[in-house]
Amino acid sequence: MSLEKVYDVPLEVAAGAHITEALYREMYERSIKDSDKFWSEQAERFVDWFKPWDKVQDCDFGTARIRWFEGGKLNVSYNCLDRHLAEKGDQVAIIWEGDDPDLDRTLTFRELHEQVCRFANVLKKHGVEKSDRVCIYLPMIPEAAVAMLACARIGAVHSIVFAGFSADALRDRILDADCRYVICADEGNRGGRTVPLKTNVDTALQSCPNVKTVIVVRNTGGTIDWDARSVWYHEELAEASPDCPPESMDAEDPLFILYTSGSTGKPKGVLHSTGGYLVYAAMTFQYVFDYRPGEIYWCTADVGWITGHSYTVYGPLCNGATTLMFEGIPTYPAPDRFWRVVEKHRVNIFYTAPTAIRALMAQGDNWLETTDRGSLRVLGSVGEPINPEAWEWYYHHVGRERCPIVDTWWQTETGGILITPLIGATRLKPGSATRPFFGIVPAIVDSQGNVLEGDCEGVLTITRSWPGQARSVFGSHQRFFETYFSAYPGKYFTGDGARRDADGYYWITGRVDDVLNVSGHRMGTAEIESALVLHDSVAEAAVVGYPHNIKGQGIYAYVTLVAGISPSAELEQELIQLVRKEIGPIATPDLIQWAPTLPKTRSGKIMRRILRKIAANEIRDLGDISTLADPGVVEEIIQNRANRS
Ligand code: PRX
C-alpha cells in the first residue's frame, strides 16, 4: 500500500474553477475520441483567426510530419494585443520589477501595442522580412516581450538566446539559425551585478559576418563599445510610426526557434509554429492556472527558456492577463525578494522552479514571516521533479495551505504543459505531475518499446500529437525525426523516465538520456565534455550528473589529462573558466575529478552508468563491471573519489 500523501484542492479555490472533475473526464474523453471537433472548439475559443483552417490536424509520427490548423490565417501579436484594446486597453499588460527593488514600471495593453508596432516598423526599416531569423539576447525587461511580439507581428522568426549564455554560445546560435539581426541590451542586471551583454555580442559577432544590424536597448546606461552595425533601440523607436498592420500568417508558419540541449552533438534549434502553438499556450495557461480576468500572474522563468515564451509572454498576453517580468534573482537583496514582489504587486498566481523553492527553503522561514502573501491563489512548479519536502514547504509555508500547487511537466519541444493537475479536478500528490492534459495520451514503455499497463515504470512517450508540439529542428528535419521519433516508432520519445501509479498519476523520474537538469537548466553532458577537451592538457572528459540539494543535479566532470601533465588547482580553475567561456556560468562544473583513465567497455564506450554511481557515492551498488576492458580502473577512480570528499 502506498503511504504517499494526497491533498484535496482547498475548497475556496476549487469552487468556481474552470475545470471540475466531471468536466475534466468529459473533456478529456472528447479530446481523444472526437479530437478534430475538440481542437476546433478550443482553437476558436482561444484565438482570433483572420481565416479559418481547412484541416484541423495532419500528423504522422512515422515521418515526423506535424501540422495543425493548416490553411488557417492569424497573427500572434494581434491575438496578444490588438484584440484586447477595446476592452482592456488601459489594463496593465506587463508589470516589470527590476533587480533593484526600487525600480519598477508598467505597460498597459495600449502602450505595449504602440511599442510593438513602432518596433515592428524599426525592424522593417532595417530590412527584416517575413521568415527572417532575429536573435534576441536580452535580460528580463519589457523590451524582450516587445521584441518577440514585433517579430511575430511581421512574421520574422525570433531566436532568443538566454542572456546567461556566453559569447561563444551566442555565436553558435546566431550562426546556426543564420540570424542577420541581433537585439540586445547594453548590460543586464543580476543580483546587484551587471552582465556585459553588448560586449558579449561584440565578441560573438567577430565570427558572424552576416549580421547586419544590432539594436541595443539602453538598460543600465553602462559604457559599451559602438560600431557601424549598432543602433539604439530608443532612438529608432522614437522615429518609427506607431502604425503597423499585423501580417497575416499561415498557421504552420514558424513563430520561433529555441535552442535546447540533447544527448548528442550541439544544441538543437527547436522550431515552433504559429497557430497550434498559440492555441496550446493560451489554452493551457487558462486551464492549468485557472486564470480569471483581472488577476496578476507571475512566472519567474526567463524568456530565454521555453517557460518564458509560453507562460511569461504568449499564454498570458493571449488571454489578456497581466504578466509580471522580474529582472532579478530570488535572493537579492535578501532571500525574501520573491515574497516582497508578491506582496508589492498583489500577485495571484505564482509559477517558479523547484531549485528556487529549495534555495529559499534552505534560508529558513523567517524570510516568509515578514511578508504578506495573502493575494496568492495558485502556485506552480516547473522544470524538474519537485521533491516532496520542497513541495510540502511550498504548500504549507509559502501558500499557507490555501493554494493548490500545479506541478507541470513539459519540455521545450512540447511548447506547453502536457501533464499537470487541474485546479478543481485533481487531488494533489506531492512530487507527482498527476494526470495528462486534454488530448495528451502518454504511454510508458520498456526498453524494448513494449507498452506497459497499469502501475508501472519505464520510459515516457506520447502517442499522438497536440497542437503545441514542435514541428522540426531548424535546418534538419532528419535530426528531428531521429531524436524524437525513431527510438519508439510511432511514438514521441520524451527522454524522461516515469512511473504511473494505481490512480493513473504520473511521477517523472528524470532524464533517461545524457541530458542534465541543473537548477532547471537543461544541458547535454556532451556539450560540457566538448568544452573541457578544448584545453590542451585534457585528453578525455566524461561528465555526469549527481544529486545536489539545491540544484537538483550538480555537474560532475571526470577528466583524464594528457600524459606528462599533473593535476593542479590552477588547472582545475582553467577548466572551469573554459566551460564558462564556451557555454556560460550555468554550466560551471561543481566537481572535477582527475581520472587516470575512464572506465570503458572493450569496444571503447565510456561506461557512464558506473561514473554516475561513483559520483553519487553509491559505490556498493556498481552493478556488472565484467564487460569493462580494465575493471581495475574503477577501483582507482573510487579511491580518488574517496580522497577528495
Ligand atoms: O526532465 C524533464 C524536466 O525538464 C525537461 C525539459 O526541459 P526544458 O526543455 O528545458 O523545459 C523545461 C520547462 C518546461 C523534461 O524533459 N521537467 C520539466 N518539468 C518537469 C520536469 N521534470 C519533472 N517534473 C516537472 N514538472
XYZ file of C-alpha atoms and ligand atoms in Angstrom:
671
model
C 0.000 0.000 0.000
C 1.187 3.440 -0.832
C 1.928 5.766 2.060
C 2.045 8.842 -0.123
C 0.087 11.886 0.921
C -2.898 13.108 -1.024
C -4.218 16.659 -0.775
C -7.586 17.947 -1.849
C -7.514 21.294 -3.569
C -8.590 23.859 -0.962
C -12.348 24.292 -1.234
C -12.461 28.015 -1.848
C -10.082 27.570 -4.787
C -11.814 24.519 -6.234
C -15.189 26.264 -6.136
C -15.699 28.121 -9.364
C -12.648 26.611 -11.062
C -12.750 26.433 -14.854
C -12.438 22.653 -14.886
C -14.198 20.388 -12.385
C -13.551 16.660 -12.069
C -16.634 15.749 -14.115
C -15.692 18.278 -16.780
C -12.119 17.018 -16.896
C -13.303 13.498 -17.593
C -15.837 14.603 -20.166
C -13.433 16.946 -21.974
C -10.541 14.503 -21.817
C -12.639 11.768 -23.371
C -13.871 14.080 -26.093
C -10.329 15.327 -26.762
C -9.366 11.760 -27.621
C -12.487 10.348 -29.239
C -13.564 13.414 -31.140
C -10.222 15.088 -31.443
C -10.864 17.280 -34.518
C -14.032 18.737 -33.083
C -12.493 19.244 -29.665
C -9.470 21.111 -31.006
C -11.603 23.168 -33.399
C -13.631 24.396 -30.464
C -10.531 25.255 -28.449
C -8.869 26.986 -31.403
C -11.948 29.141 -31.888
C -12.279 29.867 -28.207
C -8.716 30.970 -27.506
C -7.574 32.573 -30.741
C -8.995 35.051 -33.282
C -8.389 33.870 -36.834
C -8.273 36.033 -39.935
C -9.318 32.954 -41.903
C -10.453 29.563 -40.595
C -8.356 26.438 -41.213
C -9.079 23.811 -43.841
C -7.899 20.844 -41.849
C -7.600 20.510 -38.071
C -4.698 18.073 -37.956
C -2.449 16.168 -40.260
C 0.115 14.357 -38.150
C 2.201 11.265 -38.660
C 4.854 10.309 -36.121
C 6.148 7.731 -38.632
C 7.570 10.569 -40.730
C 7.648 13.322 -38.061
C 5.031 15.264 -40.008
C 3.073 17.539 -37.694
C 0.528 20.038 -38.987
C -2.307 21.757 -37.160
C -4.981 24.127 -38.437
C -3.476 24.202 -41.937
C -4.871 26.872 -44.176
C -5.831 28.987 -41.150
C -4.552 32.565 -41.012
C -3.743 34.519 -37.876
C -1.232 36.774 -36.214
C 0.178 36.137 -32.751
C 0.766 39.780 -31.841
C -2.765 40.657 -32.971
C -4.062 37.984 -30.599
C -1.863 39.137 -27.732
C -2.517 42.863 -28.226
C -4.903 44.372 -30.765
C -7.936 42.329 -29.892
C -7.689 43.329 -26.226
C -7.513 47.080 -26.898
C -11.236 47.798 -26.959
C -11.922 46.388 -23.511
C -8.536 46.209 -21.867
C -6.540 48.994 -23.483
C -5.874 50.650 -20.130
C -5.309 47.449 -18.204
C -1.709 46.690 -17.311
C -0.261 44.063 -19.623
C 3.262 43.905 -18.191
C 4.470 44.748 -14.712
C 8.233 44.993 -14.664
C 10.155 44.615 -11.432
C 13.838 45.444 -11.591
C 16.777 43.744 -9.981
C 16.928 46.864 -7.809
C 13.798 46.703 -5.608
C 13.228 50.429 -6.069
C 12.784 50.079 -9.809
C 9.556 49.008 -11.452
C 7.303 50.106 -14.288
C 4.130 49.059 -16.026
C 2.911 48.945 -19.608
C -0.781 48.881 -20.461
C -2.019 46.872 -23.404
C -2.320 50.133 -25.356
C 1.250 51.161 -24.535
C 2.603 47.716 -25.307
C 0.695 47.660 -28.586
C 2.155 51.005 -29.570
C 5.711 49.964 -28.730
C 5.345 46.692 -30.584
C 4.001 48.448 -33.686
C 6.786 51.007 -33.594
C 9.433 48.359 -33.089
C 7.986 46.204 -35.851
C 8.436 49.222 -38.125
C 12.015 49.616 -36.904
C 12.703 46.008 -37.835
C 11.176 46.548 -41.256
C 13.212 49.715 -41.783
C 16.377 47.726 -41.202
C 15.308 45.177 -43.770
C 13.801 42.402 -41.649
C 11.341 40.419 -43.722
C 8.878 37.638 -43.117
C 10.639 34.378 -42.127
C 13.980 36.129 -41.429
C 15.545 34.994 -38.168
C 16.149 37.592 -35.471
C 18.309 36.828 -32.463
C 17.160 38.287 -29.145
C 19.754 38.453 -26.343
C 18.015 40.496 -23.689
C 17.554 40.407 -19.942
C 14.088 40.184 -18.369
C 12.879 43.627 -19.356
C 9.653 44.550 -21.187
C 11.651 45.180 -24.359
C 12.159 41.404 -24.576
C 8.398 40.945 -24.910
C 8.221 43.907 -27.290
C 10.901 42.344 -29.488
C 9.182 38.946 -29.521
C 5.803 40.422 -30.386
C 7.268 42.756 -33.006
C 8.879 39.789 -34.755
C 5.579 37.919 -34.601
C 3.780 40.966 -35.978
C 5.790 40.997 -39.200
C 6.321 37.253 -39.492
C 10.002 37.255 -38.526
C 11.187 34.212 -36.561
C 12.767 35.022 -33.225
C 15.539 33.006 -31.689
C 16.047 34.034 -28.077
C 19.382 33.222 -26.522
C 19.311 33.213 -22.723
C 21.278 36.225 -21.513
C 23.317 33.968 -19.213
C 24.909 32.211 -22.186
C 28.453 33.158 -23.135
C 29.598 34.979 -26.260
C 30.700 31.668 -27.788
C 27.328 30.014 -27.179
C 25.620 33.096 -28.613
C 27.822 32.971 -31.706
C 26.993 29.312 -32.339
C 23.259 30.009 -32.131
C 23.440 33.083 -34.362
C 25.336 31.097 -36.982
C 23.147 28.004 -36.803
C 19.941 29.984 -37.377
C 21.691 32.386 -39.752
C 20.331 35.390 -37.880
C 21.062 38.682 -39.646
C 19.774 40.849 -36.810
C 20.535 40.883 -33.104
C 18.597 42.687 -30.388
C 20.491 43.097 -27.130
C 20.867 45.442 -24.163
C 23.937 47.375 -23.087
C 24.011 45.288 -19.912
C 21.759 43.127 -17.784
C 21.332 43.333 -14.008
C 21.598 40.279 -11.805
C 21.765 40.303 -8.048
C 23.385 43.736 -7.909
C 25.935 42.936 -10.603
C 25.908 43.754 -14.285
C 26.149 41.303 -17.169
C 28.070 42.606 -20.220
C 25.549 41.737 -22.938
C 26.639 44.149 -25.667
C 30.270 43.214 -25.089
C 29.341 39.543 -25.483
C 27.539 40.389 -28.720
C 30.623 42.253 -29.967
C 32.767 39.170 -29.281
C 30.259 36.811 -30.867
C 29.916 38.953 -33.975
C 33.620 38.752 -34.750
C 32.663 35.406 -36.301
C 29.235 36.370 -37.656
C 29.797 38.378 -40.832
C 26.170 38.060 -41.939
C 24.776 40.092 -39.072
C 23.721 43.461 -40.473
C 22.276 45.309 -37.521
C 22.474 45.208 -33.747
C 19.663 47.029 -31.968
C 20.725 47.978 -28.450
C 18.344 48.665 -25.579
C 19.751 51.088 -23.024
C 19.154 49.246 -19.759
C 21.905 50.145 -17.296
C 23.496 53.053 -19.131
C 26.897 51.375 -18.699
C 29.767 52.108 -21.058
C 29.848 49.969 -24.194
C 31.699 49.913 -27.490
C 29.894 51.137 -30.551
C 30.315 50.272 -34.213
C 28.693 50.856 -37.572
C 26.284 47.952 -37.144
C 24.839 49.226 -33.837
C 21.737 51.394 -33.388
C 19.933 52.481 -30.222
C 16.513 50.975 -29.600
C 15.083 54.146 -28.040
C 16.262 56.408 -30.845
C 14.851 54.143 -33.527
C 11.574 53.691 -31.652
C 11.046 57.432 -31.273
C 11.286 57.932 -35.018
C 9.139 54.965 -36.055
C 5.460 55.113 -36.953
C 3.064 53.592 -34.406
C 1.006 52.151 -37.215
C 1.892 48.638 -38.323
C -0.831 46.271 -39.532
C -0.208 42.665 -38.466
C 0.996 40.262 -41.138
C -1.477 37.516 -41.962
C 0.439 34.327 -41.151
C -0.287 30.729 -42.038
C -0.980 28.548 -39.036
C 2.087 26.491 -39.918
C 4.458 29.426 -40.485
C 7.302 29.309 -37.944
C 6.976 31.582 -34.918
C 10.273 30.959 -33.176
C 13.360 28.838 -32.800
C 14.628 27.976 -29.348
C 17.857 26.103 -28.774
C 17.877 23.252 -26.338
C 20.304 20.522 -25.393
C 20.095 16.894 -26.284
C 22.184 13.867 -25.505
C 24.442 14.242 -28.519
C 26.115 16.970 -30.513
C 25.400 20.645 -30.372
C 22.142 22.210 -29.163
C 19.158 21.865 -31.470
C 17.073 24.758 -32.734
C 13.607 23.540 -31.833
C 11.124 25.084 -34.245
C 7.619 26.086 -33.190
C 4.876 27.242 -35.493
C 2.212 29.888 -35.193
C -1.348 28.574 -34.904
C -1.078 25.360 -32.953
C 1.481 26.813 -30.572
C -0.642 29.829 -29.720
C -3.821 27.789 -29.243
C -1.998 25.401 -26.945
C -0.112 28.059 -24.937
C -3.265 30.138 -24.437
C -5.500 27.225 -23.547
C -3.111 25.572 -21.090
C -2.461 28.956 -19.473
C -6.135 29.480 -18.720
C -6.983 25.944 -17.619
C -3.840 24.998 -15.721
C -3.520 28.221 -13.742
C -7.289 28.656 -13.643
C -6.670 32.234 -14.696
C -9.507 34.706 -14.059
C -9.734 38.150 -15.622
C -8.046 40.850 -13.593
C -5.592 38.545 -11.860
C -1.893 39.291 -11.566
C 0.215 36.422 -12.808
C 3.927 35.922 -12.260
C 6.088 33.317 -13.905
C 9.687 33.668 -12.757
C 11.155 31.936 -15.821
C 13.437 33.898 -18.093
C 12.268 34.497 -21.658
C 15.433 32.681 -22.702
C 13.681 29.401 -21.867
C 10.502 27.872 -23.224
C 8.640 28.603 -19.980
C 9.301 32.285 -20.512
C 7.994 32.067 -24.069
C 4.775 30.191 -23.342
C 3.939 31.296 -19.824
C 5.553 34.696 -19.318
C 4.649 36.165 -22.684
C 2.425 34.349 -25.178
C -0.015 32.379 -22.984
C -0.814 35.207 -20.548
C -0.981 38.012 -23.125
C -3.147 35.964 -25.483
C -5.593 35.677 -22.571
C -5.393 39.396 -21.818
C -3.727 38.696 -18.472
C -1.352 40.938 -16.561
C 2.057 39.280 -16.552
C 4.949 40.199 -14.300
C 8.537 40.199 -15.558
C 11.325 40.177 -12.982
C 14.895 41.005 -13.937
C 16.474 39.901 -10.651
C 17.142 36.752 -8.661
C 15.273 35.193 -5.697
C 17.904 36.071 -3.113
C 18.736 39.691 -3.915
C 18.895 41.939 -1.986
C 17.705 39.297 0.501
C 16.063 35.843 0.394
C 12.611 37.366 0.860
C 12.707 39.023 -2.554
C 10.132 36.756 -4.231
C 7.687 37.265 -1.396
C 8.268 41.019 -1.330
C 7.435 41.152 -5.033
C 4.311 39.049 -4.442
C 3.248 41.452 -1.700
C 4.112 44.610 -3.607
C 2.246 43.688 -6.786
C -0.517 41.588 -5.154
C 0.382 38.534 -7.237
C -2.393 35.920 -7.503
C -0.715 33.177 -9.498
C 2.950 32.369 -8.953
C 4.887 29.895 -11.109
C 8.508 29.005 -10.354
C 11.085 26.199 -10.375
C 11.890 23.665 -7.637
C 15.504 24.835 -7.484
C 14.340 28.291 -6.381
C 11.969 26.762 -3.840
C 14.756 24.607 -2.388
C 17.166 27.528 -2.265
C 14.646 29.667 -0.379
C 13.591 26.813 1.879
C 17.235 26.430 2.901
C 17.246 30.070 4.065
C 14.612 29.373 6.716
C 11.063 30.540 7.355
C 12.000 33.890 8.859
C 12.103 35.332 5.374
C 8.478 34.416 4.881
C 7.191 35.794 8.134
C 7.646 39.445 7.330
C 5.722 39.297 4.044
C 2.028 39.162 3.239
C 1.282 36.524 0.642
C -2.479 36.701 1.086
C -3.020 37.607 -2.573
C -1.725 34.222 -3.753
C -4.323 31.771 -5.046
C -2.408 29.282 -7.197
C 1.207 28.110 -7.016
C 3.036 26.365 -9.855
C 6.207 24.363 -10.302
C 8.122 23.550 -13.475
C 11.444 22.472 -14.860
C 12.447 19.427 -12.868
C 10.919 16.932 -10.474
C 9.912 18.653 -7.244
C 10.973 16.627 -4.234
C 8.141 16.107 -1.725
C 9.959 18.100 1.019
C 10.121 21.167 -1.207
C 6.517 20.626 -2.294
C 5.356 20.466 1.318
C 7.246 23.631 2.222
C 5.834 25.459 -0.783
C 2.340 24.287 0.108
C 2.313 24.737 3.891
C 4.662 27.673 4.353
C 4.534 29.753 1.195
C 0.865 29.136 0.392
C -0.295 28.536 3.974
C -2.352 25.574 2.757
C -4.650 27.889 0.834
C -3.118 27.482 -2.608
C -3.003 24.348 -4.723
C 0.317 23.549 -6.411
C 0.250 22.736 -10.087
C 3.342 20.636 -10.802
C 3.516 20.981 -14.569
C 5.556 18.579 -16.670
C 6.569 19.595 -20.173
C 9.539 20.420 -22.396
C 10.900 22.898 -24.929
C 9.700 20.518 -27.622
C 6.164 20.242 -26.281
C 5.506 24.007 -26.455
C 3.150 23.832 -23.490
C 2.200 21.812 -20.442
C 1.352 18.119 -21.035
C 0.986 16.560 -17.599
C -0.447 18.619 -14.763
C -3.089 18.875 -12.092
C -6.142 20.958 -12.960
C -7.481 23.018 -10.133
C -10.970 21.873 -9.284
C -10.381 18.485 -10.870
C -7.251 16.941 -9.445
C -6.298 15.855 -5.957
C -2.622 16.551 -5.418
C 0.181 14.186 -4.529
C 3.467 15.920 -3.611
C 6.047 15.041 -6.247
C 3.617 13.913 -8.926
C 2.733 15.940 -12.029
C -0.512 13.934 -11.803
C -2.558 13.472 -14.986
C -2.414 14.208 -18.707
C -3.856 17.420 -20.083
C -6.599 17.291 -22.733
C -5.583 15.466 -25.881
C -2.415 14.026 -24.344
C -2.017 10.261 -24.420
C 1.126 9.156 -22.586
C 2.444 5.615 -22.866
C 5.097 4.176 -20.590
C 7.279 1.724 -22.458
C 10.020 -0.703 -21.513
C 13.431 -0.705 -23.187
C 12.088 -2.899 -25.998
C 9.277 -0.461 -26.640
C 6.500 -2.605 -25.192
C 3.717 -0.508 -23.758
C 3.315 -1.151 -20.037
C -0.082 -1.112 -18.419
C -1.412 -0.048 -15.012
C 1.016 0.631 -12.193
C 4.410 0.626 -13.944
C 7.724 2.369 -14.524
C 9.641 2.931 -17.751
C 10.284 5.492 -20.456
C 7.699 8.186 -21.053
C 6.404 8.517 -24.608
C 3.394 10.345 -26.059
C 1.365 8.515 -28.656
C -0.450 11.256 -30.535
C 0.186 14.854 -31.485
C -1.107 18.008 -29.785
C -1.167 21.497 -31.318
C 1.778 22.903 -29.339
C 4.211 20.221 -30.444
C 7.471 21.339 -32.111
C 7.454 20.939 -35.874
C 11.116 20.393 -36.619
C 14.718 21.092 -35.732
C 15.852 24.163 -37.619
C 17.966 23.098 -40.556
C 17.499 19.366 -40.076
C 14.168 17.623 -40.166
C 16.089 14.351 -40.200
C 17.585 15.180 -36.812
C 14.088 15.971 -35.531
C 12.870 12.583 -36.700
C 15.841 10.687 -35.316
C 15.847 12.396 -31.945
C 12.179 12.110 -31.139
C 10.501 9.521 -33.342
C 12.992 6.766 -34.096
C 13.573 5.209 -30.658
C 9.969 4.016 -30.324
C 8.390 4.065 -33.788
C 5.019 5.789 -33.867
C 5.608 7.495 -30.541
C 7.170 10.770 -29.397
C 10.169 9.972 -27.179
C 10.381 12.467 -24.311
C 13.797 11.486 -22.945
C 12.222 11.204 -19.478
C 11.562 8.215 -17.286
C 8.238 7.984 -15.474
C 6.218 5.845 -13.115
C 2.461 5.588 -13.260
C 0.701 4.670 -10.025
C -2.531 2.798 -9.469
C -4.529 6.058 -9.651
C -3.118 6.792 -13.098
C -0.864 9.555 -11.734
C 2.496 10.163 -13.424
C 5.721 10.616 -11.462
C 8.587 11.892 -13.599
C 11.792 10.174 -12.515
C 14.242 12.285 -14.563
C 16.066 12.009 -17.853
C 16.951 8.617 -19.245
C 19.468 10.098 -21.700
C 22.680 12.057 -21.257
C 20.884 15.286 -20.530
C 21.385 17.027 -17.195
C 18.933 19.231 -15.395
C 20.926 21.672 -13.312
C 18.801 24.222 -11.439
C 16.097 23.593 -14.030
C 18.535 24.348 -16.874
C 18.819 21.657 -19.460
C 22.321 20.741 -20.580
C 23.890 17.970 -22.578
C 26.834 16.191 -20.983
C 28.379 16.093 -24.474
C 28.442 19.898 -24.677
C 30.333 20.221 -21.399
C 32.729 17.436 -22.402
C 33.424 19.156 -25.730
C 34.282 22.338 -23.854
C 36.654 20.524 -21.469
C 38.590 18.719 -24.193
C 39.345 22.018 -25.908
C 42.015 22.508 -23.235
C 45.440 21.354 -24.436
C 46.092 19.451 -21.236
C 42.905 17.384 -21.387
C 42.993 14.020 -23.123
C 39.460 12.961 -22.334
C 36.485 14.003 -20.231
C 33.245 12.421 -19.082
C 30.513 14.453 -17.445
C 27.676 13.049 -15.358
C 25.036 14.435 -13.037
C 24.937 13.764 -9.308
C 22.299 14.578 -6.697
C 22.593 18.161 -5.453
C 20.496 19.558 -2.601
C 19.634 22.871 -4.205
C 20.312 22.445 -7.912
C 18.616 19.078 -8.223
C 21.587 17.853 -10.197
C 25.164 19.023 -9.988
C 27.791 18.698 -12.735
C 30.499 16.120 -12.042
C 33.360 16.034 -14.533
C 35.910 13.235 -14.755
C 38.993 14.484 -16.551
C 41.914 12.498 -17.906
C 44.997 14.610 -18.522
C 47.451 14.279 -21.362
C 50.456 12.116 -20.399
C 53.054 14.099 -18.514
C 50.629 16.781 -17.228
C 49.975 16.830 -13.496
C 46.710 17.873 -11.909
C 46.690 21.176 -10.058
C 44.263 23.620 -8.501
C 45.290 26.082 -11.183
C 44.414 23.679 -13.982
C 41.067 22.989 -12.324
C 40.334 26.716 -12.388
C 41.367 26.952 -16.026
C 38.957 24.179 -16.927
C 36.115 25.817 -15.036
C 36.787 29.111 -16.798
C 36.898 27.344 -20.137
C 33.437 25.831 -19.656
C 32.063 29.192 -18.553
C 33.519 30.788 -21.658
C 32.251 28.118 -24.032
C 28.752 27.727 -22.615
C 28.132 30.114 -19.734
C 28.123 30.219 -15.936
C 25.142 27.830 -15.748
C 27.394 25.025 -16.996
C 30.124 25.531 -14.372
C 31.248 22.087 -13.159
C 30.583 21.590 -9.448
C 33.274 18.954 -9.096
C 36.220 17.995 -11.258
C 37.850 14.685 -10.547
C 41.128 13.683 -12.154
C 40.867 10.196 -13.591
C 43.969 8.375 -14.822
C 41.719 6.656 -17.369
C 37.988 6.298 -17.798
C 36.111 3.004 -17.444
C 35.363 1.705 -20.921
C 33.850 -1.347 -22.498
C 36.043 -3.463 -24.745
C 34.575 -1.626 -27.705
C 35.758 1.679 -26.203
C 32.463 3.079 -24.922
C 32.666 5.041 -21.671
C 30.526 3.363 -19.015
C 28.701 6.371 -17.669
C 26.465 4.234 -15.523
C 29.472 3.451 -13.351
C 30.692 7.036 -13.328
C 27.236 8.207 -12.239
C 27.212 5.743 -9.366
C 30.675 6.772 -8.214
C 29.749 10.463 -8.437
C 26.669 9.784 -6.305
C 28.815 7.821 -3.852
C 26.797 4.670 -4.478
C 29.866 2.526 -4.747
C 28.420 -0.543 -3.090
C 25.957 -0.901 -5.920
C 28.022 -0.625 -9.097
C 26.297 -3.446 -10.948
C 28.011 -5.606 -13.519
C 31.504 -4.353 -14.347
C 32.675 -7.523 -16.048
C 32.277 -6.001 -19.528
C 34.917 -3.389 -18.762
C 38.159 -3.564 -20.680
C 40.067 -2.912 -17.450
C 37.975 -3.346 -14.282
C 40.928 -2.115 -12.193
C 40.241 1.441 -13.386
C 37.086 1.543 -11.309
C 38.926 0.887 -8.071
C 41.322 3.707 -8.824
C 38.526 6.174 -9.564
C 36.697 5.170 -6.395
C 39.873 5.751 -4.440
C 40.300 9.210 -5.964
C 36.669 10.000 -5.197
C 37.186 8.955 -1.578
C 40.298 11.113 -1.301
C 38.502 14.210 -2.458
C 35.339 14.033 -0.334
O 13.217 16.195 -17.493
C 12.065 16.971 -17.662
C 12.204 18.244 -16.862
O 12.701 19.221 -17.753
C 12.890 18.655 -19.058
C 12.572 19.662 -20.105
O 13.454 20.726 -20.022
P 13.239 22.016 -20.909
O 13.048 21.613 -22.326
O 14.344 22.954 -20.611
O 11.871 22.614 -20.420
C 11.738 22.964 -19.069
C 10.440 23.673 -18.827
C 9.246 23.075 -19.435
C 11.961 17.474 -19.084
O 12.353 16.537 -20.054
N 10.910 18.704 -16.319
C 10.200 19.781 -16.711
N 9.115 19.939 -15.919
C 9.127 18.926 -15.026
C 10.271 18.141 -15.286
N 10.541 17.040 -14.570
C 9.687 16.704 -13.588
N 8.588 17.418 -13.264
C 8.272 18.539 -13.944
N 7.192 19.232 -13.600
